[in-house]
XYZ file of C-alpha atoms in Angstrom:
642
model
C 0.000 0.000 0.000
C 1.317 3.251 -0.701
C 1.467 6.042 2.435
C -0.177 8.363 0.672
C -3.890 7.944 1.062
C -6.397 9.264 -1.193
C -7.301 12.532 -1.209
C -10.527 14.475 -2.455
C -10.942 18.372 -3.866
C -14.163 19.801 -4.513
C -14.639 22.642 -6.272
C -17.581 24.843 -8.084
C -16.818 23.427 -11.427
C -14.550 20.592 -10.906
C -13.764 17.554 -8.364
C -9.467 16.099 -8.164
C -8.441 12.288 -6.995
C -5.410 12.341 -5.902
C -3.421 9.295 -4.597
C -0.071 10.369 -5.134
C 0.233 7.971 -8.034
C -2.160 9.893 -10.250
C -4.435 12.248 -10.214
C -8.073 12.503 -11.796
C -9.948 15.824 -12.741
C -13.990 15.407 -13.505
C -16.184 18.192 -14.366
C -18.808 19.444 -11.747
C -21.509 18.036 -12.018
C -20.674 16.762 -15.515
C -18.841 13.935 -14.470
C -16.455 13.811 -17.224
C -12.566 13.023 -16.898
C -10.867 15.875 -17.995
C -7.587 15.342 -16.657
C -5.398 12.232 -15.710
C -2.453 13.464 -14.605
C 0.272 10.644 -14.447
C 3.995 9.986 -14.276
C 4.963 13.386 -14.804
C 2.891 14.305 -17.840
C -0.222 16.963 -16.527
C -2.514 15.329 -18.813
C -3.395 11.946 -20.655
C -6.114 12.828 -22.514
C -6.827 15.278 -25.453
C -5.872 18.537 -23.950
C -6.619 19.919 -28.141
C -10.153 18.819 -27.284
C -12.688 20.414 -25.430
C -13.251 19.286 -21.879
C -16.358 17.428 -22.754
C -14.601 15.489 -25.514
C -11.804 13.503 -23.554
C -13.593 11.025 -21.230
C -17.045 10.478 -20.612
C -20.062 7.593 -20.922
C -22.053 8.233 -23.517
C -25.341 6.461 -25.336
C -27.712 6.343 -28.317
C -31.085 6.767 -27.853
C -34.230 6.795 -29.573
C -37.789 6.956 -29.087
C -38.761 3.457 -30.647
C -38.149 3.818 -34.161
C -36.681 1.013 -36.236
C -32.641 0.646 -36.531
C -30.101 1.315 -34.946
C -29.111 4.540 -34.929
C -30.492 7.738 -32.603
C -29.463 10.930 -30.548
C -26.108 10.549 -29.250
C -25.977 11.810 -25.775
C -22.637 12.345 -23.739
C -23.907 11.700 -20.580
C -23.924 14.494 -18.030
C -24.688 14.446 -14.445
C -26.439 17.186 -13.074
C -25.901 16.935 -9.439
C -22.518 15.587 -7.579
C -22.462 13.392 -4.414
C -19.212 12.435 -2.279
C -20.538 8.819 -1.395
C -17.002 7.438 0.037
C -14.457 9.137 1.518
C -11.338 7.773 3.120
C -7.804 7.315 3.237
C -8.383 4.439 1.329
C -11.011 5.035 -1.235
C -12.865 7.477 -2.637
C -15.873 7.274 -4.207
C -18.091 10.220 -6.375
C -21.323 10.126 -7.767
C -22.631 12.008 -10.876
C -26.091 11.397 -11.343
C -29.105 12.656 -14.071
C -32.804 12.194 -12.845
C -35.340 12.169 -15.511
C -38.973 13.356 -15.394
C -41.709 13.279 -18.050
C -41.022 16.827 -18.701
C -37.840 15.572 -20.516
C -39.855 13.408 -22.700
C -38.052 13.728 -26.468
C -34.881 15.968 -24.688
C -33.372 13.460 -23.158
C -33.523 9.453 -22.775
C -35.835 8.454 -20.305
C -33.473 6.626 -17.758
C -31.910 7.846 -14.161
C -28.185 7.572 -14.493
C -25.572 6.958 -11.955
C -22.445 7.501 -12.935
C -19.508 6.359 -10.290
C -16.112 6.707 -10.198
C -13.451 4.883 -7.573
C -9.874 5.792 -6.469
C -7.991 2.956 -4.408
C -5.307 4.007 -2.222
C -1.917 2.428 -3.880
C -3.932 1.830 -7.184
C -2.230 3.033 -10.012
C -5.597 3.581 -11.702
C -9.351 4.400 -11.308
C -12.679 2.119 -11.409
C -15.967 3.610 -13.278
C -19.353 2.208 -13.283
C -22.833 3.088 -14.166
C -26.601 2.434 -12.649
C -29.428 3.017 -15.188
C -32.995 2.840 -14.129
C -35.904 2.598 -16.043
C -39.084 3.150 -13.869
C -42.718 1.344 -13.651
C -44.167 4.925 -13.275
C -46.361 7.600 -14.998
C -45.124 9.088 -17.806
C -42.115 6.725 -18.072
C -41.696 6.464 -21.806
C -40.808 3.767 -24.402
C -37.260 4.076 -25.867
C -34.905 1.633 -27.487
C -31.010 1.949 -26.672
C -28.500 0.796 -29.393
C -25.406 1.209 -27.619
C -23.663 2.746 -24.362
C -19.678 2.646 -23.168
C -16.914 4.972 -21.864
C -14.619 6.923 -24.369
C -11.139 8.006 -23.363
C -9.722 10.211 -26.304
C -5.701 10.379 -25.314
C -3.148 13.243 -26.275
C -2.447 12.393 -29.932
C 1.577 13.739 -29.768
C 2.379 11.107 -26.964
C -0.023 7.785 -27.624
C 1.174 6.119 -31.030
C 1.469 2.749 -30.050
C -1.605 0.563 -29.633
C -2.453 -3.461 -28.479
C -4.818 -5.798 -27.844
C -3.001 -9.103 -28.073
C -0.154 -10.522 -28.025
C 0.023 -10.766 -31.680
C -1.805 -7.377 -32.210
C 0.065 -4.412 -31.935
C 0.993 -1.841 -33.813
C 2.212 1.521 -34.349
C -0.850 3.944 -35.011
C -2.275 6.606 -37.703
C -2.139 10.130 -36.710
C -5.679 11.247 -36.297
C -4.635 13.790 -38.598
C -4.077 10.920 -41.350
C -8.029 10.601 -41.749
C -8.076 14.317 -43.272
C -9.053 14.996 -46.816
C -5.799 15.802 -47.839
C -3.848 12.491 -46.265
C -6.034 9.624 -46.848
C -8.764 8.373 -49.391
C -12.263 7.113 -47.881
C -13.113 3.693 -49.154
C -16.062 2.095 -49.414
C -17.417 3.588 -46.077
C -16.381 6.414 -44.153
C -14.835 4.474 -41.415
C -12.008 3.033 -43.766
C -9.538 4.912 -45.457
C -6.579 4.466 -47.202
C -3.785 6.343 -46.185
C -2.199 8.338 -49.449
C 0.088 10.868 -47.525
C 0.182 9.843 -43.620
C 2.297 11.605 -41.534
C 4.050 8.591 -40.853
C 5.910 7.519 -44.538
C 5.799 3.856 -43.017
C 2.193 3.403 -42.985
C 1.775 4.873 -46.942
C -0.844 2.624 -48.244
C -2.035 1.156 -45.441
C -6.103 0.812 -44.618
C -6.992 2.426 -41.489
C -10.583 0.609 -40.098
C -11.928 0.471 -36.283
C -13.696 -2.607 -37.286
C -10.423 -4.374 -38.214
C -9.508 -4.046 -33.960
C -13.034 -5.610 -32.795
C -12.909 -8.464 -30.415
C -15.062 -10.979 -28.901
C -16.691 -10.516 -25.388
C -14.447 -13.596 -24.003
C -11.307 -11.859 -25.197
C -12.028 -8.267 -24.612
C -10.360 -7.871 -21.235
C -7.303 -5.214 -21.973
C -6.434 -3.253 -24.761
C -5.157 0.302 -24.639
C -2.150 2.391 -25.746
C 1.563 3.367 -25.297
C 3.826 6.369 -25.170
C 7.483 5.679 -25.821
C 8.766 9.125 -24.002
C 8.023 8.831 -21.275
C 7.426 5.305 -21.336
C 3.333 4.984 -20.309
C 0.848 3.157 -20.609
C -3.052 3.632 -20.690
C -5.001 0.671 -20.348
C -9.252 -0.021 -20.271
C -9.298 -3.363 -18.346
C -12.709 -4.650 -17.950
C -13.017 -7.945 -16.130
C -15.961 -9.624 -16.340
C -18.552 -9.797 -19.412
C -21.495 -10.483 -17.122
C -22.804 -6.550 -18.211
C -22.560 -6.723 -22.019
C -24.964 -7.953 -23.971
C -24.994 -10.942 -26.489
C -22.996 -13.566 -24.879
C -19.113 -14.728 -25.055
C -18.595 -14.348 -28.539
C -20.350 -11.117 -29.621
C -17.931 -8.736 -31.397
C -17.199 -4.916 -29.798
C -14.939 -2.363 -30.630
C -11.988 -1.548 -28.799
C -8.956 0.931 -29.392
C -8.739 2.509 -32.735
C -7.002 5.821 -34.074
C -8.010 8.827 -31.872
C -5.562 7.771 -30.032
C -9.258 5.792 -28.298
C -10.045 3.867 -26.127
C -13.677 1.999 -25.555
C -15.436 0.116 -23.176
C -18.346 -1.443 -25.485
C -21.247 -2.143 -22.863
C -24.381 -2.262 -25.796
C -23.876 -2.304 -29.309
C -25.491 -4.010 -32.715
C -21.948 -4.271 -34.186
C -21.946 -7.737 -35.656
C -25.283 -7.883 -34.762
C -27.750 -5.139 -36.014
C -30.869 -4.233 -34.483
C -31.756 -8.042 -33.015
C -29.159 -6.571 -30.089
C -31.116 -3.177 -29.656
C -32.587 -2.841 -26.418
C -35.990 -2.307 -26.715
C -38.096 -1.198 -23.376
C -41.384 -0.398 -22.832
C -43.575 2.597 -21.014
C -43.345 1.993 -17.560
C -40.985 -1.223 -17.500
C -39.069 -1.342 -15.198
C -35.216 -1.972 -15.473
C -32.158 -1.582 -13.858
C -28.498 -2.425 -14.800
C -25.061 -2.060 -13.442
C -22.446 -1.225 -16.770
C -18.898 -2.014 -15.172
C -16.485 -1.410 -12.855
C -14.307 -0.860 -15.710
C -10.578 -0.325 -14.622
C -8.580 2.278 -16.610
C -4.921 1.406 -15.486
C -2.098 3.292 -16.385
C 1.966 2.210 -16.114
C 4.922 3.582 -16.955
C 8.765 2.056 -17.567
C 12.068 3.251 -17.087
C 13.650 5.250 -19.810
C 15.657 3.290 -22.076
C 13.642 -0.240 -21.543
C 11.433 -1.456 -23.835
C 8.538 0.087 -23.984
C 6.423 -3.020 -25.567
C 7.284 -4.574 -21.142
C 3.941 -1.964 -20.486
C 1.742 -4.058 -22.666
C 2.688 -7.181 -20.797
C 2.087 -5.896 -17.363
C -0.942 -5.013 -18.190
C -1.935 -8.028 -19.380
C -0.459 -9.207 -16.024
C -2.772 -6.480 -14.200
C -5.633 -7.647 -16.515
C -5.263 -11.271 -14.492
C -5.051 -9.787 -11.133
C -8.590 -7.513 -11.963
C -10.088 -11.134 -13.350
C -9.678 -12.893 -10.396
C -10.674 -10.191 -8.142
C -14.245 -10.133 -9.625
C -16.035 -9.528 -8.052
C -15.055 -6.503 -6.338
C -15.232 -6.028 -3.096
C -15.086 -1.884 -3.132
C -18.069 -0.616 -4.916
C -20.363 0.910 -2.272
C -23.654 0.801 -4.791
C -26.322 -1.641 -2.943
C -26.717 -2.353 -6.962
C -23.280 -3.903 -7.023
C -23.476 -7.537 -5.456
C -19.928 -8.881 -3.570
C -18.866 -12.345 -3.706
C -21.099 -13.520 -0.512
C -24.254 -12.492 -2.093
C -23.810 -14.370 -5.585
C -23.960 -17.576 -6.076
C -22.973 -20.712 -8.253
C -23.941 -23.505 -10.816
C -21.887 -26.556 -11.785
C -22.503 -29.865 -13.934
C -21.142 -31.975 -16.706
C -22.967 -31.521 -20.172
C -22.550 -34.858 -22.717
C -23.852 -34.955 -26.154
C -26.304 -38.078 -27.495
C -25.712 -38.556 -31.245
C -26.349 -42.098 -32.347
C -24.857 -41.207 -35.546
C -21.362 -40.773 -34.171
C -21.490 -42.564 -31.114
C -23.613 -45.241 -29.974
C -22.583 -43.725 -26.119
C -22.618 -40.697 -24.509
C -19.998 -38.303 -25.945
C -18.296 -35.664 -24.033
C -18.835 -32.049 -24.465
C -15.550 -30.558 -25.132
C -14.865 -26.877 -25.160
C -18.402 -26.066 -25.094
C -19.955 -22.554 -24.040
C -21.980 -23.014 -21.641
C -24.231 -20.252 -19.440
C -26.786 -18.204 -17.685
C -28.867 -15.468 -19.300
C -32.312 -14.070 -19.097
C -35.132 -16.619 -19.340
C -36.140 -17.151 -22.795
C -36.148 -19.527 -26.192
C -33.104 -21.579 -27.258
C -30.319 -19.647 -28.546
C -32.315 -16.443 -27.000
C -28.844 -15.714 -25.264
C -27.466 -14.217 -28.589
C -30.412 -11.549 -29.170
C -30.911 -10.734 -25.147
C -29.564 -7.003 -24.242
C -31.543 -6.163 -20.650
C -29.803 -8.834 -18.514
C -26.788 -10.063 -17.026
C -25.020 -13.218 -18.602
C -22.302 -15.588 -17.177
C -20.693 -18.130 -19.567
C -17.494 -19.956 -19.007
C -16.272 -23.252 -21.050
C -15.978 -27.042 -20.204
C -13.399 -28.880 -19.922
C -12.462 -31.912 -21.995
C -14.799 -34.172 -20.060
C -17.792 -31.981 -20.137
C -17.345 -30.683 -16.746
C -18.377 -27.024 -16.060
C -18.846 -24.398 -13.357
C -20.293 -20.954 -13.462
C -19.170 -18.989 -10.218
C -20.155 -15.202 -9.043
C -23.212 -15.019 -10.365
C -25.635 -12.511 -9.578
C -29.177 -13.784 -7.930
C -31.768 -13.741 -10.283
C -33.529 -16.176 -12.453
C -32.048 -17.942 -15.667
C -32.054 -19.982 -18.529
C -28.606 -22.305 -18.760
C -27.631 -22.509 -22.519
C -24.802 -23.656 -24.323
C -23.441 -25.038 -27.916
C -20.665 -27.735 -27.943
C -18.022 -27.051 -30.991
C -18.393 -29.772 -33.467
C -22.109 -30.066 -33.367
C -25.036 -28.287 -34.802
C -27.620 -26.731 -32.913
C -28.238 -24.547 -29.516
C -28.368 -26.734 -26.254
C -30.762 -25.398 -23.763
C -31.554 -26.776 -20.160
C -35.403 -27.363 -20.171
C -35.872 -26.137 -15.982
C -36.043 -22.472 -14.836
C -33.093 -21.787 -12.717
C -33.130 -19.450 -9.846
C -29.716 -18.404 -8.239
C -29.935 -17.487 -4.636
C -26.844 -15.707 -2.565
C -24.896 -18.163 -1.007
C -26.091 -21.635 -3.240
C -24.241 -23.875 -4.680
C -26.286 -25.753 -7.489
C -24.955 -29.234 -9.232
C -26.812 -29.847 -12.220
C -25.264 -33.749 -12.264
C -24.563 -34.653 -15.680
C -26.598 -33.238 -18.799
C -27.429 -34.247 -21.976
C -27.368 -32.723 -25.400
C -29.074 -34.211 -28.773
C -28.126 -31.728 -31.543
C -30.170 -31.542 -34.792
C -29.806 -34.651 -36.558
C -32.758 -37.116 -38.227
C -30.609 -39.367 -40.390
C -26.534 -40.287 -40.999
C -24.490 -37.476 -42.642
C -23.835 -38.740 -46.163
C -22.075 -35.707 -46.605
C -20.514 -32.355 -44.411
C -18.822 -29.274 -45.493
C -17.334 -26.871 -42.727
C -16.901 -27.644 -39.187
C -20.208 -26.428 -37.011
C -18.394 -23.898 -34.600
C -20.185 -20.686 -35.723
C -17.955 -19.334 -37.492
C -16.460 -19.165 -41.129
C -12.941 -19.428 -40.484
C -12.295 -22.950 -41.626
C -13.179 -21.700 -45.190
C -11.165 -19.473 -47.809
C -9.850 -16.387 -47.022
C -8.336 -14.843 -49.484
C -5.283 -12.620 -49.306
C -6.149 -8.894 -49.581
C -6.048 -6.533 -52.801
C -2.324 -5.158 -52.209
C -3.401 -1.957 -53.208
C -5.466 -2.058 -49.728
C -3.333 -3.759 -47.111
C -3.163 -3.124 -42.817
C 0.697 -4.778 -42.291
C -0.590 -6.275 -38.859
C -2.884 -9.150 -41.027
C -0.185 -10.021 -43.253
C 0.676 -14.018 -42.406
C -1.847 -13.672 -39.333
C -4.348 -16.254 -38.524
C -7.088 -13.448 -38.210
C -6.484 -12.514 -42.045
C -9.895 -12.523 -42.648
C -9.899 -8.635 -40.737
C -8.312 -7.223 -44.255
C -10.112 -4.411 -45.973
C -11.972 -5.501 -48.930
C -12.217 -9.223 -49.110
C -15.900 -9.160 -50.268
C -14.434 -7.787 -54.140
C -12.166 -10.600 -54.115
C -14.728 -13.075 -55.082
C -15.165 -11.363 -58.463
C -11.547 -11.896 -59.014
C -11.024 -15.065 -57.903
C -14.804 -15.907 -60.138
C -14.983 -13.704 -62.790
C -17.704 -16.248 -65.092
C -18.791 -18.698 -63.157
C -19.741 -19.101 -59.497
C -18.718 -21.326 -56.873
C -19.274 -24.637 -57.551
C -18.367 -27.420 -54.727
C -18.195 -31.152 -55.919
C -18.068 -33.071 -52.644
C -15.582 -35.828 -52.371
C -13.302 -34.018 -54.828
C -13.164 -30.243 -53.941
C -11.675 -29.236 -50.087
C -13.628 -26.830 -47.999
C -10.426 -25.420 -46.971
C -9.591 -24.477 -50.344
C -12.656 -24.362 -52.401
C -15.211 -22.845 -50.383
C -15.115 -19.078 -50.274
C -15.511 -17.479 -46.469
C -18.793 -15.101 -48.068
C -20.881 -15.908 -50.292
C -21.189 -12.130 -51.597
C -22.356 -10.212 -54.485
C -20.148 -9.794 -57.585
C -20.066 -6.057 -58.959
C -20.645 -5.870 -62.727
C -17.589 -4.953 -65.007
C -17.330 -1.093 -65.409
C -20.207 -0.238 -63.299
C -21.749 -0.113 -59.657
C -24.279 -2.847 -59.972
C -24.151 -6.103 -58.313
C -24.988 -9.518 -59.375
C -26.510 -11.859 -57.513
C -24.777 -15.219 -56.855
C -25.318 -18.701 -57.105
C -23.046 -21.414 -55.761
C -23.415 -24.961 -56.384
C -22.888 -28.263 -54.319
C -22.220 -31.718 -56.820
C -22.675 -35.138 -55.090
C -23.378 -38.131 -56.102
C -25.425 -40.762 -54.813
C -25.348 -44.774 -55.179
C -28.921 -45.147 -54.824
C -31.708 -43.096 -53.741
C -33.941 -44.348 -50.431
C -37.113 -43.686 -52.606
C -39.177 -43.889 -48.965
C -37.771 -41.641 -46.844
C -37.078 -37.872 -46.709
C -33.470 -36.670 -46.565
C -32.376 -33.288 -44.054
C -30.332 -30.447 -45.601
C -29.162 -28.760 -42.425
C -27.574 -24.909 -43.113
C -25.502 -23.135 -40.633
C -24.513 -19.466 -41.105
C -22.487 -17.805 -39.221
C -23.360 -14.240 -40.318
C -26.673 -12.711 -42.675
C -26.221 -9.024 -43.557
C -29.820 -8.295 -45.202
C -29.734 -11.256 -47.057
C -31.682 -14.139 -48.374
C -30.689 -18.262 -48.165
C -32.417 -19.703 -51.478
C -32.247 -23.460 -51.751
C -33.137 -25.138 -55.002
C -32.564 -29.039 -55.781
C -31.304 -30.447 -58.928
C -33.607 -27.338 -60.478
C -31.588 -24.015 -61.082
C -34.713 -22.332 -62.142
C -37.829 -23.445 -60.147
C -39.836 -20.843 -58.790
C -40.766 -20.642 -55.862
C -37.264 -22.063 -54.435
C -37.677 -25.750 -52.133
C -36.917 -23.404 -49.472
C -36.073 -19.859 -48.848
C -35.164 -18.235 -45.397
C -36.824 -14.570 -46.184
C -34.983 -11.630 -45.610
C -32.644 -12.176 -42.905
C -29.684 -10.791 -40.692
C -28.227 -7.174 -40.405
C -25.060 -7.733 -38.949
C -23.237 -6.244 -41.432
C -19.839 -8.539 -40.509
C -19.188 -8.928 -44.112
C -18.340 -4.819 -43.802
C -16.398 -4.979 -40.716
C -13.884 -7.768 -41.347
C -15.767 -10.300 -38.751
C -15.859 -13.893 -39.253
C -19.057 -14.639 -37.687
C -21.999 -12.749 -36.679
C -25.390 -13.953 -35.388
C -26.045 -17.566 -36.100
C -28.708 -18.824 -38.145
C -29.813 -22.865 -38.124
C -31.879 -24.204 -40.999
C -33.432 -27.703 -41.432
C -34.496 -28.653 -44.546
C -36.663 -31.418 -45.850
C -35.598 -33.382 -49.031
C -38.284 -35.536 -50.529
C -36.704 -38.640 -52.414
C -38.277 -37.653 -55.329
C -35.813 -34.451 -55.854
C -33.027 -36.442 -55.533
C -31.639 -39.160 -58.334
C -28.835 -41.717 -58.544
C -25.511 -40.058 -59.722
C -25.109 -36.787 -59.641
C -27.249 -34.564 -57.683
C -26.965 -30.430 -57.337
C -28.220 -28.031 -54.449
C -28.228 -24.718 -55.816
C -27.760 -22.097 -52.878
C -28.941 -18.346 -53.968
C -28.530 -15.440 -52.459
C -30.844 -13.101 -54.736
C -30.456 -9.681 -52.692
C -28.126 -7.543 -54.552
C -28.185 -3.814 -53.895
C -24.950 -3.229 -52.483
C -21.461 -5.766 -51.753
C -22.278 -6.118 -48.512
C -25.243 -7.929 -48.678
C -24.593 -11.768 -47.928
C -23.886 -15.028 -46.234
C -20.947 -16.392 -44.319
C -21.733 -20.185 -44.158
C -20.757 -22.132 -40.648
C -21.792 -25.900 -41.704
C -23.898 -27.530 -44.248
C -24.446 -31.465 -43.874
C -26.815 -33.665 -45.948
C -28.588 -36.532 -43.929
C -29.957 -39.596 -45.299
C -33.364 -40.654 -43.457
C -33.278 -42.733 -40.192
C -34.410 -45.830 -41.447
C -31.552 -45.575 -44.368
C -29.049 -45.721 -41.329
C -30.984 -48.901 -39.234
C -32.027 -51.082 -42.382
């Protein structure tokens, strides 16, 4: 512990932290950081910005229209409250009230904004209380996204990371101007034509190409080389963002910025838009968040800040929860509770005995339908993975009631525990052993893909050189280059995909998206049609065979499945207008997942060669499309037991 305790300043128009490692300056009764004042530099953030603009919560709001897109709101308190003060901690308030005389100024929620200085803490904890009320006048709003923005000092912070294999040096800010860069397809990309930098010439600059998933999003930030510091956002638990372990957020990105994503439809669209009500009620705690800073000797490497902070990121982990936070909102260890149990898989297809679940994702969300868990945005969600035996355990869980879902890598399908489960402080509930039977009416006769949600398995292209970020080059995430979608075109000019299964390799042959191809010497697009060839010995002319079809990702697209008949109309199946995740866009592999089941009559199929047209007809712009996760033809049941 360091002998300097923490001290507290209040003035008219602003309120200072001070623990002798840093200092923190918030507006009165804003609540926004204005100043971090750290290892000898007066301030971290922006100080070319205007107060409001360096680090604050924000949110977008609207009143219930469609999308998602609304007011953005910087979130300002309007009155300040000292709720703990020690030589240890201190703790401030900055909270907004609403009333129905706001109704259409301002987004009908009560806000709480707190912020915590530890004594010996090189760092400081935020976290936020909205309430939605069951009264009068309380008024129907959807919110597509909340976080905290830190906008750092652009002539110290070039240096940014995420992971251990991606860092980089930065663009200036100042490369996104007119006269330095070219916007591509969409204002957030650009290519940079004159940066500041010479090194980066020709390099794409994209926030999407930093995202991460929920499970991995636990410290990214930036460094200075002189003096050597670091500014991290370190946020240790997922249990307050929405959309489970593997939903997609920004993180860092040119500014120099740094996020903590709370609610967002990135890699998502508006199925992740909370949606309330008049008069329902709601409350949620967003955080603690922990924005840690470090700093190095002069002269050693600069790249040892990135590693202690992953090595701070551990210590936050396993101190979740915390004990500190003085909201009643904000439930310690003692008052949580846990669920354990082993989850096995029954597929008689595979194995004629239980198999175990390996590496499944396995967890606790709101109540609702199987697979809800990747659409819910109100709740609280725990996940965590089994281990190679099926064994799992789900600790610190807030009291409530839940549905326990999961998916096991390797199988199709959405596992979802059929009992209502309602954690108590204190319990300690064993499941025993349960079992999950994935999709499946007949033996595969043939698969392509692995089912794991997620495209990767499948052919990513190298990028257009022309638009190139160096940190992708021979990097197993290759598939966050800039402009993959127009690569199709190139790679099939004529003709489109056409899979022949025992002869082509999924690895090779199948494309990561099926996408649109632009027309030579124009801006149309042309819808696309990929084809499947397999043969079969003989046809079981009394059963029905199952065409199951995984996506990973839909961006206002359309799944059109036609057998052995290019041309029939109406299609044997079609999915309707589906998905607005917009991955394709923002260099994601997966987005929302999408299981289809689709019946085969005999009488479509004949002995030799037999082709499944897949169709996706929407073609208004190159970002409409499909990422595909696993496609698997099954022969009927009594094929497999005669």
């Amino acid at each position: 512990m360091s002998p300097i305790g923490v001290r507290l300043q209040v003035q008219d128009k602003h309120v200072m932290i001070d623990n002798g490692i840093l200092q923190i300056k918030l507006s009165n009764p804003e609540g926004i950081v204005t100043e971090i004042s750290y290892n000898g530099i007066d301030n971290l953030l922006e100080v070319l910005n205007e107060e409001v603009n360096r680090g604050y919560w924000d949110l977008v709001w609207n009143e219930g229209t469609p999308g998602t897109t609304g007011t953005f709101d910087v979130i300002k308190g309007t009155e300040f409250s000292v709720i703990v003060e020690n030589e240890d901690q201190v703790e401030v308030s900055f909270t907004r009230t609403w009333d129905p005389s706001l109704k259409g100024k301002a987004v009908p929620l009560n806000i709480d904004k707190r912020f915590i200085v530890l004594r010996g803490c090189s760092g400081f904890y935020s976290y936020g209380i909205y309430e939605h009320l069951d009264q009068e006048g309380w008024t129907a709003f959807n919110m597509p996204e909340t976080r905290i923005a830190f906008k750092l000092r652009k002539d110290l912070f070039h240096y940014m990371a995420m992971a251990d294999n991606r860092k980089r040096i930065m663009p200036m800010p100042d490369d996104r101007l007119p006269n330095r860069c070219q916007v591509l397809a969409y204002p957030e990309a650009v290519l940079l034509t004159n940066p500041i930098n010479p090194d980066l010439k020709g390099e794409v600059d994209d926030k999407y190409e930093y995202s991460k998933e929920n499970k991995d999003n636990k410290v990214h930030g930036w460094i200075c080389s002189n003096p050597p510091t670091g500014f991290w956002q370190i946020t240790p638990s997922s249990e307050f963002r929405t959309g489970g372990p593997i939903k997609q957020n920004l993180t860092s990105h040119v500014g120099p910025t740094a996020l903590a994503m709370f609610v967002s439809a990135h890699y998502s669209g508006e199925d992740l838009v909370p949606k309330f009500g008049d008069r329902e009620a709601w409350k949620k705690v967003f955080g603690p968040v922990f924005i840690y800073v470090n700093s190095a000797m002069m002269g050693e490497d600069p790249l040892t800040l990135w590693e202690d902070a992953e090595a701070q990121m551990m210590i936050e982990v396993q101190s979740w929860p915390y004990s500190f936070p003085a909201s009643e909102d904000f439930p310690y260890s003692d008052q949580r509770g846990s669920i354990s149990g082993r989850l096995l898989v029954q597929d008689e297809y595979i194995d004629g005995d239980y198999i175990a679940a390996d590496s499944a994702r396995i967890g606790l969300a709101l109540p609702g339908e199987v697979g809800s868990w990747q659409r819910e945005s109100k709740g609280y969600q725990f996940w965590t993975q089994t281990d190679e035996d099926g064994n799992f355990s789900i600790n610190e869980v807030r009291a409530g009631d839940y549905n326990l879902y999961g998916w096991v890598p390797g199988f199709v399908g959405d596992y979802k525990y059929d009992v209502d489960i309602t954690i108590t402080p204190g319990c300690d509930i064993d499941l025993g052993d349960l079992v999950y039977e994935p999709p499946r009416d007949g033996p595969t006769m043939w698969e392509i893909g692995i089912p794991d949600r997620s495209a990767l398995e499948f052919y990513v292209p190298d990028p257009n050189p022309k638009y190139i970020n160096k940190l992708y080059v021979n990097h197993p995430d290759k598939f966050r280059q800039y402009g993959l979608w127009e690569r199709y075109a190139e790679l099939y000019p004529n003709e489109d995909l056409v899979y022949r299964v025992g002869v082509s390799n999924y690895k090779n042959d199948w494309f990561f998206a099926q996408v649109n191809r632009k027309k030579d010497g124009s801006n149309a697009y042309l819808a696309t049609t990929w084809q499947i060839i397999f043969n079969l010995d003989n046809v079981d002319q009394t059963g029905t065979y199952t065409l199951r079809v995984a996506l990973a990702s839909a961006n206002v697209a359309e799944l059109q499945v036609r057998i052995n008949d290019a041309t029939v109309n109406p299609p044997h199946f079609t999915s309707g207008l589906i998905g607005k995740d917009n991955t394709i866009a923002r260099h994601g592999i997966h987005g929302l997942y999408w299981l289809y089941s689709i019946d085969v009559p005999s009488n479509q199929l004949v002995e030799g060669d037999n082709t499944i047209f897949l169709t996706q007809p929407r073609n208004q712009s190159p970002f409409q499309g499909l990422l595909y996760d696993y496609i698997r033809l099954e022969g009927p049941s009594d094929f497999y037991h005669s």
